[in-house]
PDB file of C-alpha atoms in Angstrom:
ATOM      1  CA  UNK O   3       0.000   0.000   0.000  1.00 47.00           C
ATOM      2  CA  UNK O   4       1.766   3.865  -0.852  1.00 58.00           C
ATOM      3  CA  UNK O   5       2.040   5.808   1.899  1.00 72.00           C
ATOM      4  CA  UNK O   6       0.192   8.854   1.699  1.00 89.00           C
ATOM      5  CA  UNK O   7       2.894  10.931   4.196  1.00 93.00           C
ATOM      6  CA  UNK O   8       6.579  10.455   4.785  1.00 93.00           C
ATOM      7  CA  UNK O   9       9.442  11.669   5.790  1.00 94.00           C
ATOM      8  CA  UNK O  10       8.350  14.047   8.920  1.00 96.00           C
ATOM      9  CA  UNK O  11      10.079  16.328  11.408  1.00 97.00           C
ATOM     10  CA  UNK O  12       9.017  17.822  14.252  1.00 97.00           C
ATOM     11  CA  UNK O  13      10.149  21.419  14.227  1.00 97.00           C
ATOM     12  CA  UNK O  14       9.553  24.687  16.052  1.00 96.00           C
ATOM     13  CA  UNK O  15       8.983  27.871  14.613  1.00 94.00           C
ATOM     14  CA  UNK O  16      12.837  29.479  13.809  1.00 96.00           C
ATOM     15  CA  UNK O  17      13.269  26.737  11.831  1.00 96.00           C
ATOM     16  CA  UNK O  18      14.798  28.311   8.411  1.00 96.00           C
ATOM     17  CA  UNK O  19      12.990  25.969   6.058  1.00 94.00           C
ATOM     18  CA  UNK O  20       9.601  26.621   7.612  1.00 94.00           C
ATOM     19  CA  UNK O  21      10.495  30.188   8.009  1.00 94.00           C
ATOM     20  CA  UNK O  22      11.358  30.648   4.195  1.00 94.00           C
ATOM     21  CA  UNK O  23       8.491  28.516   3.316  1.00 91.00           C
ATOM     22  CA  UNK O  24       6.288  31.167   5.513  1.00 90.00           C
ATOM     23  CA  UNK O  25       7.289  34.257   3.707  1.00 90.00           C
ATOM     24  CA  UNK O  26       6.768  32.610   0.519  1.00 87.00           C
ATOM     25  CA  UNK O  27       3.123  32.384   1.529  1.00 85.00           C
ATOM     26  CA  UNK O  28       2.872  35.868   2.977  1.00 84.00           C
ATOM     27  CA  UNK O  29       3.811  37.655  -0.609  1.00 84.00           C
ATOM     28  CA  UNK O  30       1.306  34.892  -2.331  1.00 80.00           C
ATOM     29  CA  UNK O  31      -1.234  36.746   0.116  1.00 75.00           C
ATOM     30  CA  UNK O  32       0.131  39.616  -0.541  1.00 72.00           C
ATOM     31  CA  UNK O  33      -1.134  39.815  -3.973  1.00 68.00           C
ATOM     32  CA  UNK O  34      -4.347  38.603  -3.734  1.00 65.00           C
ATOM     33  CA  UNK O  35      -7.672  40.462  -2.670  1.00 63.00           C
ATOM     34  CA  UNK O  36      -7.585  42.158   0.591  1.00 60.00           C
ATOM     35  CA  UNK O  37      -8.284  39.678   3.495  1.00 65.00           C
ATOM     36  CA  UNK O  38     -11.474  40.471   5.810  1.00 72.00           C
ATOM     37  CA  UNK O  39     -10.824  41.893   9.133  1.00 77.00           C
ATOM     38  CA  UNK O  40     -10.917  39.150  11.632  1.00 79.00           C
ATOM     39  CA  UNK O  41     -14.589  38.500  13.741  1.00 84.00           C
ATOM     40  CA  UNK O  42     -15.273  39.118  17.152  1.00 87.00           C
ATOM     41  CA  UNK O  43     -15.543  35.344  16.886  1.00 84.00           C
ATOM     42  CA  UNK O  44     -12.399  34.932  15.429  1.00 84.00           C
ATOM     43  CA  UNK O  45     -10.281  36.545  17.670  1.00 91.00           C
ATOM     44  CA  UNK O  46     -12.316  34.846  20.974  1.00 94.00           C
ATOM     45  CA  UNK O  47     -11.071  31.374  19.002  1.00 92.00           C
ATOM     46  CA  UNK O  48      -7.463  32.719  18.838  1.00 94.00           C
ATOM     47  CA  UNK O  49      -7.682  34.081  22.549  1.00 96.00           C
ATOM     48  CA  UNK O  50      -9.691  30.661  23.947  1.00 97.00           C
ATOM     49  CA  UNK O  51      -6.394  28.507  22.342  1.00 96.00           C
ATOM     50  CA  UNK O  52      -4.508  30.803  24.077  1.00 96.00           C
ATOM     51  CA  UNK O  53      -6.118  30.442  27.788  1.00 97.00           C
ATOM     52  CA  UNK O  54      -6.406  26.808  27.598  1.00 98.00           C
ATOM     53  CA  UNK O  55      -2.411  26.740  26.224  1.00 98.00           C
ATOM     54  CA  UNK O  56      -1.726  28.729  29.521  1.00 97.00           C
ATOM     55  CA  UNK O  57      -3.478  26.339  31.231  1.00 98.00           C
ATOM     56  CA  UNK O  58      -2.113  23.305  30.036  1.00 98.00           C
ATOM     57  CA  UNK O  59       1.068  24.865  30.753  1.00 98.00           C
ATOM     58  CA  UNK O  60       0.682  24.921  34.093  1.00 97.00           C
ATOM     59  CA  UNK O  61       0.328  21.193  34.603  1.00 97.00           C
ATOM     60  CA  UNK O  62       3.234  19.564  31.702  1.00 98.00           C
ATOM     61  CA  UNK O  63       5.615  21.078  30.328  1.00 98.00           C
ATOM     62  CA  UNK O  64       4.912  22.301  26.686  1.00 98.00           C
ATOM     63  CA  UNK O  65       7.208  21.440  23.552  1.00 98.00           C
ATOM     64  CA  UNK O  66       8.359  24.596  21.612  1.00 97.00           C
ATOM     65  CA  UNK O  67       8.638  21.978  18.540  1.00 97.00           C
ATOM     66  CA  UNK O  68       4.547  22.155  17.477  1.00 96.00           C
ATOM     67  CA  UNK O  69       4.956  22.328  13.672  1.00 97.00           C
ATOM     68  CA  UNK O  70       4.966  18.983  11.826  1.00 96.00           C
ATOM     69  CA  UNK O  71       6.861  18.805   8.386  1.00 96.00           C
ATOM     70  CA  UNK O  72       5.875  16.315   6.257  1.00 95.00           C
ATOM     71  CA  UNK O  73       5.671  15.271   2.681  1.00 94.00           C
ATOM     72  CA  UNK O  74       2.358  14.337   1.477  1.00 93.00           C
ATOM     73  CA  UNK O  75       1.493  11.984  -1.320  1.00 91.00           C
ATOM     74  CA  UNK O  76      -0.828  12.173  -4.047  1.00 85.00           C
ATOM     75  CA  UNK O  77      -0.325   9.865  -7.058  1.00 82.00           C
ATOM     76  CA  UNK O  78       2.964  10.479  -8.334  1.00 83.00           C
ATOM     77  CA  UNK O  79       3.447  13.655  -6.645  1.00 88.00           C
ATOM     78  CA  UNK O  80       5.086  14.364  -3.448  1.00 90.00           C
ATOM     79  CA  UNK O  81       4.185  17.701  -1.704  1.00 91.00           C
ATOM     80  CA  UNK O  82       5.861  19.283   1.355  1.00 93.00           C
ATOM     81  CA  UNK O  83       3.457  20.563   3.646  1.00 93.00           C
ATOM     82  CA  UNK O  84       2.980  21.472   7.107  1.00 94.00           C
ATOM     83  CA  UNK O  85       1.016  21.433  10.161  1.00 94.00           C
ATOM     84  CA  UNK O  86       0.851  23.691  13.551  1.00 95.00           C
ATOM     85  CA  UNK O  87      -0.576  21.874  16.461  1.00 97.00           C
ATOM     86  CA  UNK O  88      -1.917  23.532  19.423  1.00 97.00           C
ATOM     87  CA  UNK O  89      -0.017  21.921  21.685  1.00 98.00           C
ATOM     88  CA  UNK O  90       2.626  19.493  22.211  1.00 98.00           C
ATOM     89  CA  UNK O  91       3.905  17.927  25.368  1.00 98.00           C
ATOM     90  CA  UNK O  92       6.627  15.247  25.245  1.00 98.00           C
ATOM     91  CA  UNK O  93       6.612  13.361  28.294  1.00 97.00           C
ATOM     92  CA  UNK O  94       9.223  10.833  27.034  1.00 97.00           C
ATOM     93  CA  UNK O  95      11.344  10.264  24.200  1.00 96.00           C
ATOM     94  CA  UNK O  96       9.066   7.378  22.907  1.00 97.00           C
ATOM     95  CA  UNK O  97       5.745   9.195  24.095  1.00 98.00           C
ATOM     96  CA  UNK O  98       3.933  12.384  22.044  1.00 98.00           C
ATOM     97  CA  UNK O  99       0.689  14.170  23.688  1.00 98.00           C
ATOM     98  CA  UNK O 100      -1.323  16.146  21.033  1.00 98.00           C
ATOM     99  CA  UNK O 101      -3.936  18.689  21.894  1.00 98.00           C
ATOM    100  CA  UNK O 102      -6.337  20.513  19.232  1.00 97.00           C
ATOM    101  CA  UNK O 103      -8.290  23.060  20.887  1.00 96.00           C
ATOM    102  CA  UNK O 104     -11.761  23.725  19.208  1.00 94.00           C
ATOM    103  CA  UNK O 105     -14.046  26.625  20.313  1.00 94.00           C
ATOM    104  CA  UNK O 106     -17.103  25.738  18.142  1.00 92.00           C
ATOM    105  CA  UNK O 107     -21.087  26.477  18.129  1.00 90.00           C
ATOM    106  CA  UNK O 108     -21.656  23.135  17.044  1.00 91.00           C
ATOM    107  CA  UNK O 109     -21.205  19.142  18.530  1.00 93.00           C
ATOM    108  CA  UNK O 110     -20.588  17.869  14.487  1.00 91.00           C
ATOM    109  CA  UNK O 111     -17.076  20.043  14.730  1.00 91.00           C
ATOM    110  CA  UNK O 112     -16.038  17.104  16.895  1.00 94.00           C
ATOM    111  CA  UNK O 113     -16.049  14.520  13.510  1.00 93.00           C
ATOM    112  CA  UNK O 114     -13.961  16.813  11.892  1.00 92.00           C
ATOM    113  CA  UNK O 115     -11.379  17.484  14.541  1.00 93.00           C
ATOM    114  CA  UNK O 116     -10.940  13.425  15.047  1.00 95.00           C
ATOM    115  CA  UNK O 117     -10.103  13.493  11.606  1.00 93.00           C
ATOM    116  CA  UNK O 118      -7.147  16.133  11.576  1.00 93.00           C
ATOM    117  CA  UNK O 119      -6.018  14.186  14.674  1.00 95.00           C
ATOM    118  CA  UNK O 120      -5.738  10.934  13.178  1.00 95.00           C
ATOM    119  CA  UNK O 121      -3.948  12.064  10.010  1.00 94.00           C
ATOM    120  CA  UNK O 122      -1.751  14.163  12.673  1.00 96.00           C
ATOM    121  CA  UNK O 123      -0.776  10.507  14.499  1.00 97.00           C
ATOM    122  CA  UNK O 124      -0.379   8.880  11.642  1.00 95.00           C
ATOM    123  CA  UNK O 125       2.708  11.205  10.678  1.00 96.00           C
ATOM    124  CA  UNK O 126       3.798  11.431  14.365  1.00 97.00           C
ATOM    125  CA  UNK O 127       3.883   7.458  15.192  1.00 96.00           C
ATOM    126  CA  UNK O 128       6.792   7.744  12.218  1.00 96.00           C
ATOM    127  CA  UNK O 129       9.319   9.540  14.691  1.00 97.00           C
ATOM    128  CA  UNK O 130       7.424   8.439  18.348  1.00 98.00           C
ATOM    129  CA  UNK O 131       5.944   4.638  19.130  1.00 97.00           C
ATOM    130  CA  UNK O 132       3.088   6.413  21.314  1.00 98.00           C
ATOM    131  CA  UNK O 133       1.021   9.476  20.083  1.00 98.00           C
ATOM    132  CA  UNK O 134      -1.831  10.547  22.053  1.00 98.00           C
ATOM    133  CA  UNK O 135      -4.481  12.822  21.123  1.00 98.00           C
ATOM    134  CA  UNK O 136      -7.067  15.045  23.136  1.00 98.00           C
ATOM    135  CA  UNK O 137      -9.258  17.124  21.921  1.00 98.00           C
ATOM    136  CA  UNK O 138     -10.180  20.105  23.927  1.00 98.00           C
ATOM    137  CA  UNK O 139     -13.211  21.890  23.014  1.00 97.00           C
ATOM    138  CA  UNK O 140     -14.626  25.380  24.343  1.00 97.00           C
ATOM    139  CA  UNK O 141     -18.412  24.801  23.963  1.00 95.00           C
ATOM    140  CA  UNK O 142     -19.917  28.534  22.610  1.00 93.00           C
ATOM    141  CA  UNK O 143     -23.421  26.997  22.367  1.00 91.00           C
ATOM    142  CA  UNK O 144     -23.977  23.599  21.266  1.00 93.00           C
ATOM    143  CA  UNK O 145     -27.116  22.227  22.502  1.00 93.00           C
ATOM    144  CA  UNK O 146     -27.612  20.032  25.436  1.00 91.00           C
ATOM    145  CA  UNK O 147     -30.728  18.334  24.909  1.00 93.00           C
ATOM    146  CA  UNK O 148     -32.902  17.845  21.752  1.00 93.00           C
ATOM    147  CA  UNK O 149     -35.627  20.671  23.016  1.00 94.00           C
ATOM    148  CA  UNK O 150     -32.383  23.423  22.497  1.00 93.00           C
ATOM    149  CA  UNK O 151     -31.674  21.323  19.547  1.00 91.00           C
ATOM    150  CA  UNK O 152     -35.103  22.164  18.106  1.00 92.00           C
ATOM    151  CA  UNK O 153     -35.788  25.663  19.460  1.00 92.00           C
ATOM    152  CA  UNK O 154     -31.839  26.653  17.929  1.00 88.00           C
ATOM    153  CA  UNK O 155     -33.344  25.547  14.905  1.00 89.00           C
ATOM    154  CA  UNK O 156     -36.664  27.592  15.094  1.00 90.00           C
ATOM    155  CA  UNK O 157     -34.579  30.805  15.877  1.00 88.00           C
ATOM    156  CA  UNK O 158     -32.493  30.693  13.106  1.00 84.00           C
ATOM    157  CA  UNK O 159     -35.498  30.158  10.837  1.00 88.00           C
ATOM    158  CA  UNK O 160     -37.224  33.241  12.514  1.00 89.00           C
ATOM    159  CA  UNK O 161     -33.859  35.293  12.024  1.00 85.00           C
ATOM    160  CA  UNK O 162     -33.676  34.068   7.984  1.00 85.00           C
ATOM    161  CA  UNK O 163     -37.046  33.568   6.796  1.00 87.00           C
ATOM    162  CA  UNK O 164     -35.618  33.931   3.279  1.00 88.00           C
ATOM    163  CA  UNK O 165     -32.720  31.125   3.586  1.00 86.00           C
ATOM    164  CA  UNK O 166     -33.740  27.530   2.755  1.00 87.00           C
ATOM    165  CA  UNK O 167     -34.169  25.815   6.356  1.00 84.00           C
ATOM    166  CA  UNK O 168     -31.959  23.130   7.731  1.00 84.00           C
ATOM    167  CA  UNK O 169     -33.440  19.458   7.103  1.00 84.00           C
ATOM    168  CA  UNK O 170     -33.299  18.731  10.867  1.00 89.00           C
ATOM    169  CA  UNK O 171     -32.219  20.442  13.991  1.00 91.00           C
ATOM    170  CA  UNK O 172     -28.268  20.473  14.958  1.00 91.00           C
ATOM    171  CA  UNK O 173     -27.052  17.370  16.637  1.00 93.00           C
ATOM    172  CA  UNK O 174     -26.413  17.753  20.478  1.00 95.00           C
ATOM    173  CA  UNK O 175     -23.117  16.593  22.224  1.00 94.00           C
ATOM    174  CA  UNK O 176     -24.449  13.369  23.167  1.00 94.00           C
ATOM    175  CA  UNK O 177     -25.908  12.454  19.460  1.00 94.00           C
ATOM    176  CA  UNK O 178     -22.271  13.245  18.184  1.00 95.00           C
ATOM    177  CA  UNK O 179     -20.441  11.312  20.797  1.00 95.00           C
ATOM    178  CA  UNK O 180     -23.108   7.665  20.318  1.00 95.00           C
ATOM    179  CA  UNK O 181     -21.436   7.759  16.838  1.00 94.00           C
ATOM    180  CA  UNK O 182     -17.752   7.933  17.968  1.00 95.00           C
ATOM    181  CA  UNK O 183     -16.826   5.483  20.686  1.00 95.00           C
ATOM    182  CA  UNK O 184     -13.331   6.051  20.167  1.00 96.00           C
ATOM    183  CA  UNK O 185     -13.619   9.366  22.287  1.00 97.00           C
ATOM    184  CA  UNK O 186     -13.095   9.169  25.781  1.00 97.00           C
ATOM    185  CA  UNK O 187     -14.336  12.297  28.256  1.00 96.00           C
ATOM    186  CA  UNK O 188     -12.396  13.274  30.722  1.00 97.00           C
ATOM    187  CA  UNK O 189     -12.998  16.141  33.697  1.00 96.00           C
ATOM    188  CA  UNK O 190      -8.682  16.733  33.573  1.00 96.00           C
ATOM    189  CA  UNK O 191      -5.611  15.757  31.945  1.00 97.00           C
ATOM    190  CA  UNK O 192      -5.085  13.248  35.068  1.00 96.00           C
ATOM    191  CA  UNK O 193      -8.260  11.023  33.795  1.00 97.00           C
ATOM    192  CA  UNK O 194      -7.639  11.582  30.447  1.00 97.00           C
ATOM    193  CA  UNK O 195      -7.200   8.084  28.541  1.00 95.00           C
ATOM    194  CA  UNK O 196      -3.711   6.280  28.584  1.00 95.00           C
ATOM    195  CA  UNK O 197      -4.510   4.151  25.645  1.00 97.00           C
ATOM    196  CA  UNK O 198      -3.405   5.715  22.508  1.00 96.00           C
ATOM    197  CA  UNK O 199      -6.230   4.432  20.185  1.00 96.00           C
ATOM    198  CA  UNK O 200      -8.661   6.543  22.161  1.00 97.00           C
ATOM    199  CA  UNK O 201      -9.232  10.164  21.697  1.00 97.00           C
ATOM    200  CA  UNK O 202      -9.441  12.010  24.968  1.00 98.00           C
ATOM    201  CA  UNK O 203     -12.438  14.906  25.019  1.00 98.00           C
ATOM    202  CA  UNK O 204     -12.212  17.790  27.982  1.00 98.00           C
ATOM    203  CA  UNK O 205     -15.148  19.935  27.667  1.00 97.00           C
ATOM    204  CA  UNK O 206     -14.925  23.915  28.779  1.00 97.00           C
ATOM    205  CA  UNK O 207     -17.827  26.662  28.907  1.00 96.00           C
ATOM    206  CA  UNK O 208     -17.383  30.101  28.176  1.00 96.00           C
ATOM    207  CA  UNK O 209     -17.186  30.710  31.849  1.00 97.00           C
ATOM    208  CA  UNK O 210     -14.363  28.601  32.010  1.00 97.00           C
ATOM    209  CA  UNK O 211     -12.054  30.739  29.302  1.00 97.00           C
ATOM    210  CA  UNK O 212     -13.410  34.047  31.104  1.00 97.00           C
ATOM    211  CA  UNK O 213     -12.158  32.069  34.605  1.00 97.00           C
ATOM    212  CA  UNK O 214      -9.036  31.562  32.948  1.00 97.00           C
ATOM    213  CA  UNK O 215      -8.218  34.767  30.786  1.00 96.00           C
ATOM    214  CA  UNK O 216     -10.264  37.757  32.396  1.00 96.00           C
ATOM    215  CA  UNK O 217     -13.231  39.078  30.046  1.00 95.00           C
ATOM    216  CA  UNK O 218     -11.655  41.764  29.646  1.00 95.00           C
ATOM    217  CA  UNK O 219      -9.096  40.246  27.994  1.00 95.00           C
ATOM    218  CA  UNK O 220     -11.410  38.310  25.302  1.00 95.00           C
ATOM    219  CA  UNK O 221     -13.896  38.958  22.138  1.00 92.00           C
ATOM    220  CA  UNK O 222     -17.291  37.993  23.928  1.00 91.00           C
ATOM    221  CA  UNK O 223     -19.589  40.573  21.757  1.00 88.00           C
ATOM    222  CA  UNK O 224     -20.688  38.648  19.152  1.00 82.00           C
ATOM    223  CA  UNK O 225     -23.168  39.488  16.259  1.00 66.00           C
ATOM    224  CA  UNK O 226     -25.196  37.368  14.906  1.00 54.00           C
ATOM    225  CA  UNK O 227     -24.784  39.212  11.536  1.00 45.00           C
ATOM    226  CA  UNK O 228     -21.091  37.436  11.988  1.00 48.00           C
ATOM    227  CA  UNK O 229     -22.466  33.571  11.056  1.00 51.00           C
ATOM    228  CA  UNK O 230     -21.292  31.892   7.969  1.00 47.00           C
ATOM    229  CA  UNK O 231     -22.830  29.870   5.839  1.00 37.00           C
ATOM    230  CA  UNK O 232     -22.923  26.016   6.212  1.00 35.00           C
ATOM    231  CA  UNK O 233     -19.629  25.326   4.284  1.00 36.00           C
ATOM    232  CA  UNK O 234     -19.808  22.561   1.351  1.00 33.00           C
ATOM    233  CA  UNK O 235     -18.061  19.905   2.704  1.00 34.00           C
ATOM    234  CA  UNK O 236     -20.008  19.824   5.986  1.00 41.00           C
ATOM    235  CA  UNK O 237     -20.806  16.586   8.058  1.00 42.00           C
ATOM    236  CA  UNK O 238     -24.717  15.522   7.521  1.00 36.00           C
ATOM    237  CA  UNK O 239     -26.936  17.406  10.441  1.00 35.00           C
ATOM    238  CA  UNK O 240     -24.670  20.088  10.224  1.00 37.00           C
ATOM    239  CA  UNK O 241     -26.072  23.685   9.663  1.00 31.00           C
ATOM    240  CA  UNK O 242     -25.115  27.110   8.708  1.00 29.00           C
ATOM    241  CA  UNK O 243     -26.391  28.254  12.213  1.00 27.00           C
ATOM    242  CA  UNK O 244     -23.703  26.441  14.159  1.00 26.00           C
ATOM    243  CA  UNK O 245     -20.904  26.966  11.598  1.00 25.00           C
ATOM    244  CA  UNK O 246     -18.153  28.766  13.948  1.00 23.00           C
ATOM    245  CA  UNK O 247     -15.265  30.322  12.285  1.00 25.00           C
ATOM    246  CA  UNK O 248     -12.684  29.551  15.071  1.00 29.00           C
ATOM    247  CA  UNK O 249     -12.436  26.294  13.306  1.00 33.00           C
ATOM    248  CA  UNK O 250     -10.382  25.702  10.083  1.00 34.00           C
ATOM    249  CA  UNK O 251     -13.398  24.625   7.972  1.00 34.00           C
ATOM    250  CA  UNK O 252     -12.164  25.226   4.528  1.00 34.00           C
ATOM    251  CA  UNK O 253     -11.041  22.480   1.752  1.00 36.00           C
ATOM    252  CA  UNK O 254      -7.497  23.308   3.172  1.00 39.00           C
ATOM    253  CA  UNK O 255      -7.718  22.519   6.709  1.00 40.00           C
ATOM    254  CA  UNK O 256      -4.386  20.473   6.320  1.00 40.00           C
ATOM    255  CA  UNK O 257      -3.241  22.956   4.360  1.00 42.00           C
ATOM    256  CA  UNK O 258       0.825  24.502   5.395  1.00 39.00           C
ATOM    257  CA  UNK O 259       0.715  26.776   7.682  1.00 40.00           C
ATOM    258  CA  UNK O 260      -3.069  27.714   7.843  1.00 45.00           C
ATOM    259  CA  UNK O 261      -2.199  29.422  11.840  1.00 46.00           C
ATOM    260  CA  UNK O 262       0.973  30.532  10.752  1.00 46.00           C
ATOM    261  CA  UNK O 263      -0.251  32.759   7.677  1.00 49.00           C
ATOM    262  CA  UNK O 264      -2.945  33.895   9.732  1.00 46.00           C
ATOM    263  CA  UNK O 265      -0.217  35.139  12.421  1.00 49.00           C
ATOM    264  CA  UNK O 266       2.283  36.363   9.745  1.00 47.00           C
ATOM    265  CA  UNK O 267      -0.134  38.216   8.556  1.00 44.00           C
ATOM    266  CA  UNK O 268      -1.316  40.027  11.277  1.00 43.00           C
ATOM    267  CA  UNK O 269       2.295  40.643  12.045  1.00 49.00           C
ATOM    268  CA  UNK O 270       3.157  42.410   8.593  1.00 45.00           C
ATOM    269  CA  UNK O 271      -0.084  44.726   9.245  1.00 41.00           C
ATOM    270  CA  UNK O 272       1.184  45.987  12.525  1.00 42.00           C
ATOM    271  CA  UNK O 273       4.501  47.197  10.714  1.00 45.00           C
TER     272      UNK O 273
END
């Protein structure tokens, strides 16, 4: 069977290779169509990955090396790409811990995040034996029982009465999680699974990032006006309502240095 990645390295974010490869992308940018200003939502994704980063911090000691390099294979074609993970703690010299941080309106975001981790350990268990994954998601308003389910659903329809509805209300937590027994909740990193085929899943409120950051410190006024649409390649029972922009929902979600544009970018614009 071809391997569909090879040859990866674990790097931080000095190194020259990665750096060159990020200024490359900054004058592509630079000569397309002016980029939107970032959302109130936005910016409370950037800030919640920030909190929970301090707050992991705390507890294990973070890797500086969180960008994977890795050549990706497509047919005949080989194509260098890379990948910035949230967070990275290296217990051991056999062991890897990955965390992806999701601050999402919706339970479906879950599928797709369980997806960018398994590619993630696939290309890690090539340099470490044991790669764990957890997931650690900032809940901004998925719905807790099918009666918020439904009555989510009737307030968006009341707020677009010109948009085609959704074919059924969003899926709760619990109606997301029955479909993935592979993901293990946990209340702290302590009970978090020490199998490696199991995803670990620690849930946190809003409360929780304001706990942890200060709200003055975060993007909590959000406008409704600021929802997407449903993007094409969503998960079935997904809807446009509880598309949040935090996450990397686009075609290129794997796609080098999605964070790291984002942050070069922002960096050039303060010059």
């Amino acid at each position: 069977m071809t391997l569909r990645f090879s040859r990866p390295r674990l790097i931080d974010e000095t190194d020259p290779r990665y750096r060159a490869h990020v200024e490359q992308m900054k004058l592509l940018r630079s000569n397309q169509r002016a980029i939107r200003p970032p959302r109130a939502r936005d910016l409370f994704g950037g800030e919640a990955e920030a909190a929970l980063r301090d707050w992991l911090a705390q507890q294990i000691t973070l890797s500086e090396r969180r960008i994977v390099e890795y050549l990706e294979h497509r047919g005949r074609q080989a194509v260098t790409k890379y990948r910035e993970l949230d967070a990275v703690w290296i217990p051991d010299p056999k062991t890897i811990h990955v965390f992806e941080i999701k601050a999402s309106m919706k339970a479906a975001s879950l599928r797709r995040a369980i997806r960018q981790l398994r590619d993630t350990q696939t290309i890690l268990r090539m340099l470490f034996p044991r790669v764990h994954t957890t997931i650690l998601l900032v809940d901004t308003g998925i719905p807790q029982t099918p009666e918020e389910a439904a009555a989510q659903l009737a307030e968006w329809i009341a707020r677009h009465p010109e948009r085609q509805p959704p074919t059924e209300p969003p899926p709760t937590l619990t109606d997301v999680l029955a479909n993935l027994p592979q993901v293990h909740q946990a209340d702290s990193l302590a009970t978090l699974p020490d199998n490696p085929d199991l995803v670990g899943l620690i849930r946190f409120s809003v409360d929780d990032i304001i706990a942890l950051a200060g709200a003055e410190n975060l993007h909590l006024d959000w406008d409704e006006d600021e929802e997407e649409e449903e993007e094409a390649d969503a998960e079935p029972g997904e809807t446009a309502r509880y598309v949040y922009s935090s996450e990397s929902e686009s075609d290129e979600e794997d796609n080098p240095l999605a964070a790291a544009l984002r942050k070069a970018l922002q960096d050039r614009e303060k010059q």
